[in-house]
Amino acid sequence: MKKLLQQTPGSFHVVLLDYDMPGTNGLEILRWMQQHQITTPVVMLTGAGTEEVAVEAMKLGAYDYVRKEQLDLSHLDVLVRATHERHLFRIAKELDEERLRETGLTMETTERMREVVSAIAQTLNSAFSTLSTEIKNGENHAEARLTGAQRDAALELFRDLHRHVGLLESGLGGVLKLYNLMYAHHAGKNEIQQIKQDFFEKVATLKTQGDERT
């Protein structure tokens, strides 16, 4: 019996397990099934005066028990079907609980990611703002203090720096929009395409501005 259960898992819908067996007993078989994680539902057959055996069998995972003298073979099919259906219901319930646990973990992980992304975005935006201010101050300083070719070269350098900062800001904005789409709901192709289009339009605008100055 052990060999059949171990070598062909899932082949049996229900096991009718007698307590009295040659060389062993039903409780030992139940313990063995637990150890080997064999989940085939079991109905224990007991004799008169062995209520403690039935209780122990239920503790070990048996779905039900029937006293042999009360076993009505005409209702055996009903007993087996009912036990199998209870087993399927238990499996479905366990799967639902597992999905709920996974959903909870996913939501918790997503929330933590949002917090981290938000903190990084705020830090980068602050850095970009400071950098833009410093570039503008440098540009004003060069325009006021320098003359001739030095002035023109310095102003062009500051304008290039300003353009690159604009590209970085635009890229960060696009990444954040994609992130929000992915975690807020299932992103559509049109929304993703629009983010891509907005970014490259910004790139083209900045490039045009640079070309106009040369």
Short mmCIF file of C-alpha atoms in Angstrom, two decimals:
data_model
loop_
_atom_site.label_atom_id
_atom_site.label_comp_id
_atom_site.label_asym_id
_atom_site.label_seq_id
_atom_site.Cartn_x
_atom_site.Cartn_y
_atom_site.Cartn_z
CA MET A 1 0.00 0.00 0.00
CA LYS A 2 2.78 2.44 0.92
CA LYS A 3 4.52 1.67 -2.36
CA LEU A 4 1.38 2.42 -4.37
CA LEU A 5 0.72 5.70 -2.57
CA GLN A 6 4.32 6.85 -2.90
CA GLN A 7 4.94 5.81 -6.50
CA THR A 8 1.60 6.96 -7.92
CA PRO A 9 0.70 10.18 -6.06
CA GLY A 10 -2.68 11.54 -7.05
CA SER A 11 -3.83 8.25 -8.54
CA PHE A 12 -6.37 7.65 -5.77
CA HIS A 13 -9.26 9.94 -4.95
CA VAL A 14 -9.87 8.43 -1.52
CA VAL A 15 -8.22 5.79 0.67
CA LEU A 16 -10.41 3.54 2.86
CA LEU A 17 -8.00 2.65 5.63
CA ASP A 18 -8.67 -0.20 8.06
CA TYR A 19 -7.26 0.20 11.55
CA ASP A 20 -6.36 -3.49 11.90
CA MET A 21 -3.79 -4.42 9.25
CA PRO A 22 -1.17 -7.19 9.06
CA GLY A 23 2.07 -5.97 10.62
CA THR A 24 0.83 -2.40 11.13
CA ASN A 25 -2.29 -0.35 11.77
CA GLY A 26 -4.15 2.51 10.17
CA LEU A 27 -2.72 5.15 12.52
CA GLU A 28 0.83 4.19 11.56
CA ILE A 29 -0.10 4.49 7.89
CA LEU A 30 -1.56 7.95 8.55
CA ARG A 31 1.64 9.03 10.33
CA TRP A 32 3.68 7.70 7.42
CA MET A 33 1.50 9.61 4.94
CA GLN A 34 2.05 12.81 6.93
CA GLN A 35 5.81 12.30 6.96
CA HIS A 36 5.87 11.77 3.18
CA GLN A 37 3.40 14.63 2.52
CA ILE A 38 0.88 12.36 0.81
CA THR A 39 -2.38 14.29 0.84
CA THR A 40 -4.80 11.66 -0.51
CA PRO A 41 -7.92 11.92 1.69
CA VAL A 42 -8.42 9.03 4.13
CA VAL A 43 -11.53 7.51 5.67
CA MET A 44 -10.64 5.32 8.66
CA LEU A 45 -12.55 2.07 9.26
CA THR A 46 -12.73 1.20 12.95
CA GLY A 47 -14.36 -1.45 15.08
CA ALA A 48 -16.69 -1.15 18.03
CA GLY A 49 -15.15 0.35 21.18
CA THR A 50 -12.32 2.10 19.35
CA GLU A 51 -13.55 5.70 19.55
CA GLU A 52 -10.10 6.84 20.71
CA VAL A 53 -8.68 5.45 17.47
CA ALA A 54 -11.16 7.50 15.46
CA VAL A 55 -10.24 10.66 17.37
CA GLU A 56 -6.52 10.07 16.84
CA ALA A 57 -7.12 9.36 13.16
CA MET A 58 -8.85 12.72 12.74
CA LYS A 59 -5.93 14.44 14.49
CA LEU A 60 -3.58 12.79 12.02
CA GLY A 61 -5.51 14.16 9.06
CA ALA A 62 -8.22 11.60 8.30
CA TYR A 63 -11.26 13.21 6.72
CA ASP A 64 -13.76 10.89 8.35
CA TYR A 65 -14.20 7.56 10.09
CA VAL A 66 -16.77 4.78 9.85
CA ARG A 67 -17.39 1.90 12.23
CA LYS A 68 -17.27 -1.34 10.31
CA GLU A 69 -20.53 -2.68 11.75
CA GLN A 70 -22.28 0.51 10.61
CA LEU A 71 -20.81 0.53 7.12
CA ASP A 72 -23.56 0.34 4.52
CA LEU A 73 -22.06 -0.69 1.21
CA SER A 74 -25.00 0.81 -0.64
CA HIS A 75 -23.93 4.23 0.65
CA LEU A 76 -20.20 3.69 0.19
CA ASP A 77 -20.23 5.55 -3.13
CA VAL A 78 -21.85 8.59 -1.44
CA LEU A 79 -19.21 8.52 1.32
CA VAL A 80 -16.32 8.35 -1.16
CA ARG A 81 -17.74 11.14 -3.35
CA ALA A 82 -18.41 13.40 -0.37
CA THR A 83 -14.89 12.86 0.97
CA HIS A 84 -13.34 13.56 -2.44
CA GLU A 85 -15.38 16.75 -2.82
CA ARG A 86 -14.30 17.93 0.64
CA HIS A 87 -10.69 17.28 -0.38
CA LEU A 88 -11.10 19.34 -3.57
CA PHE A 89 -12.74 22.13 -1.56
CA ARG A 90 -9.84 22.12 0.92
CA ILE A 91 -7.31 22.31 -1.92
CA ALA A 92 -9.20 25.23 -3.49
CA LYS A 93 -9.34 27.02 -0.13
CA GLU A 94 -5.60 26.54 0.44
CA LEU A 95 -4.87 27.90 -3.05
CA ASP A 96 -7.06 30.95 -2.39
CA GLU A 97 -5.28 31.58 0.92
CA GLU A 98 -1.90 31.27 -0.80
CA ARG A 99 -2.98 33.76 -3.47
CA LEU A 100 -4.11 36.19 -0.77
CA ARG A 101 -0.76 35.87 1.00
CA GLU A 102 1.11 36.44 -2.27
CA THR A 103 -1.11 39.45 -3.07
CA GLY A 104 -0.41 40.89 0.36
CA LEU A 105 3.32 40.47 -0.11
CA THR A 106 3.14 42.00 -3.60
CA MET A 107 1.24 45.03 -2.31
CA GLU A 108 3.68 45.48 0.57
CA THR A 109 6.67 45.22 -1.77
CA THR A 110 5.09 47.64 -4.24
CA GLU A 111 4.45 50.18 -1.50
CA ARG A 112 8.04 49.96 -0.31
CA MET A 113 9.28 50.40 -3.87
CA ARG A 114 7.08 53.47 -4.26
CA GLU A 115 8.57 54.98 -1.11
CA VAL A 116 12.12 54.35 -2.33
CA VAL A 117 11.42 55.64 -5.86
CA SER A 118 9.71 58.73 -4.43
CA ALA A 119 12.70 59.47 -2.18
CA ILE A 120 15.17 59.02 -5.06
CA ALA A 121 13.06 61.18 -7.39
CA GLN A 122 12.83 63.99 -4.84
CA THR A 123 16.60 63.91 -4.28
CA LEU A 124 17.33 63.95 -8.02
CA ASN A 125 14.84 66.72 -8.72
CA SER A 126 16.40 68.83 -5.97
CA ALA A 127 19.86 68.14 -7.41
CA PHE A 128 18.72 69.10 -10.92
CA SER A 129 17.16 72.31 -9.60
CA THR A 130 20.35 73.25 -7.76
CA LEU A 131 22.46 72.40 -10.81
CA SER A 132 20.24 74.48 -13.10
CA THR A 133 20.53 77.45 -10.72
CA GLU A 134 24.31 77.13 -10.55
CA ILE A 135 24.55 76.87 -14.34
CA LYS A 136 22.40 80.00 -14.74
CA ASN A 137 24.52 81.88 -12.18
CA GLY A 138 27.68 80.79 -14.00
CA GLU A 139 26.20 81.90 -17.30
CA ASN A 140 25.32 85.34 -15.87
CA HIS A 141 28.75 85.65 -14.31
CA ALA A 142 30.50 84.78 -17.61
CA GLU A 143 28.32 87.18 -19.55
CA ALA A 144 29.13 90.02 -17.12
CA ARG A 145 32.83 89.36 -16.58
CA LEU A 146 34.16 87.91 -19.82
CA THR A 147 34.53 89.38 -23.26
CA GLY A 148 35.17 88.27 -26.80
CA ALA A 149 35.90 84.65 -27.64
CA GLN A 150 36.18 83.61 -23.98
CA ARG A 151 32.73 84.95 -23.27
CA ASP A 152 31.19 83.18 -26.28
CA ALA A 153 32.88 79.87 -25.41
CA ALA A 154 31.79 80.05 -21.78
CA LEU A 155 28.20 80.88 -22.68
CA GLU A 156 28.06 78.00 -25.15
CA LEU A 157 29.40 75.64 -22.48
CA PHE A 158 26.77 76.72 -19.97
CA ARG A 159 24.02 76.37 -22.59
CA ASP A 160 25.19 72.81 -23.36
CA LEU A 161 25.17 72.00 -19.66
CA HIS A 162 21.67 73.43 -19.34
CA ARG A 163 20.50 71.33 -22.32
CA HIS A 164 21.98 68.13 -20.83
CA VAL A 165 20.29 68.82 -17.50
CA GLY A 166 17.00 69.22 -19.39
CA LEU A 167 17.52 65.83 -21.03
CA LEU A 168 18.21 64.20 -17.67
CA GLU A 169 15.10 65.79 -16.14
CA SER A 170 12.97 64.65 -19.07
CA GLY A 171 14.37 61.12 -18.89
CA LEU A 172 13.69 60.90 -15.15
CA GLY A 173 10.15 62.14 -15.71
CA GLY A 174 9.54 59.49 -18.37
CA VAL A 175 10.86 56.70 -16.14
CA LEU A 176 8.61 57.83 -13.27
CA LYS A 177 5.58 57.90 -15.56
CA LEU A 178 6.32 54.35 -16.74
CA TYR A 179 6.75 53.21 -13.14
CA ASN A 180 3.40 54.71 -12.13
CA LEU A 181 1.70 53.06 -15.10
CA MET A 182 3.13 49.64 -14.32
CA TYR A 183 2.17 49.68 -10.64
CA ALA A 184 -1.08 51.60 -10.81
CA HIS A 185 -2.69 49.38 -13.45
CA HIS A 186 -1.90 47.37 -16.55
CA ALA A 187 -0.32 49.87 -18.89
CA GLY A 188 -1.74 50.13 -22.38
CA LYS A 189 0.40 50.32 -25.51
CA ASN A 190 -0.90 53.80 -26.33
CA GLU A 191 0.08 55.19 -22.94
CA ILE A 192 3.59 53.76 -23.18
CA GLN A 193 3.96 55.06 -26.74
CA GLN A 194 2.87 58.53 -25.59
CA ILE A 195 5.56 58.61 -22.89
CA LYS A 196 8.15 57.63 -25.48
CA GLN A 197 6.90 60.28 -27.91
CA ASP A 198 6.90 63.02 -25.25
CA PHE A 199 10.48 62.22 -24.29
CA PHE A 200 11.87 62.26 -27.83
CA GLU A 201 9.95 65.44 -28.65
CA LYS A 202 11.66 67.05 -25.66
CA VAL A 203 15.02 65.74 -26.90
CA ALA A 204 14.35 67.17 -30.37
CA THR A 205 13.33 70.56 -28.91
CA LEU A 206 16.49 70.80 -26.82
CA LYS A 207 18.63 69.76 -29.80
CA THR A 208 16.95 72.38 -32.01
CA GLN A 209 17.60 75.06 -29.41
CA GLY A 210 21.25 74.05 -29.35
CA ASP A 211 21.53 74.10 -33.15
CA GLU A 212 19.96 77.56 -33.34
CA ARG A 213 22.67 78.97 -31.10
CA THR A 214 25.52 77.62 -33.26
#
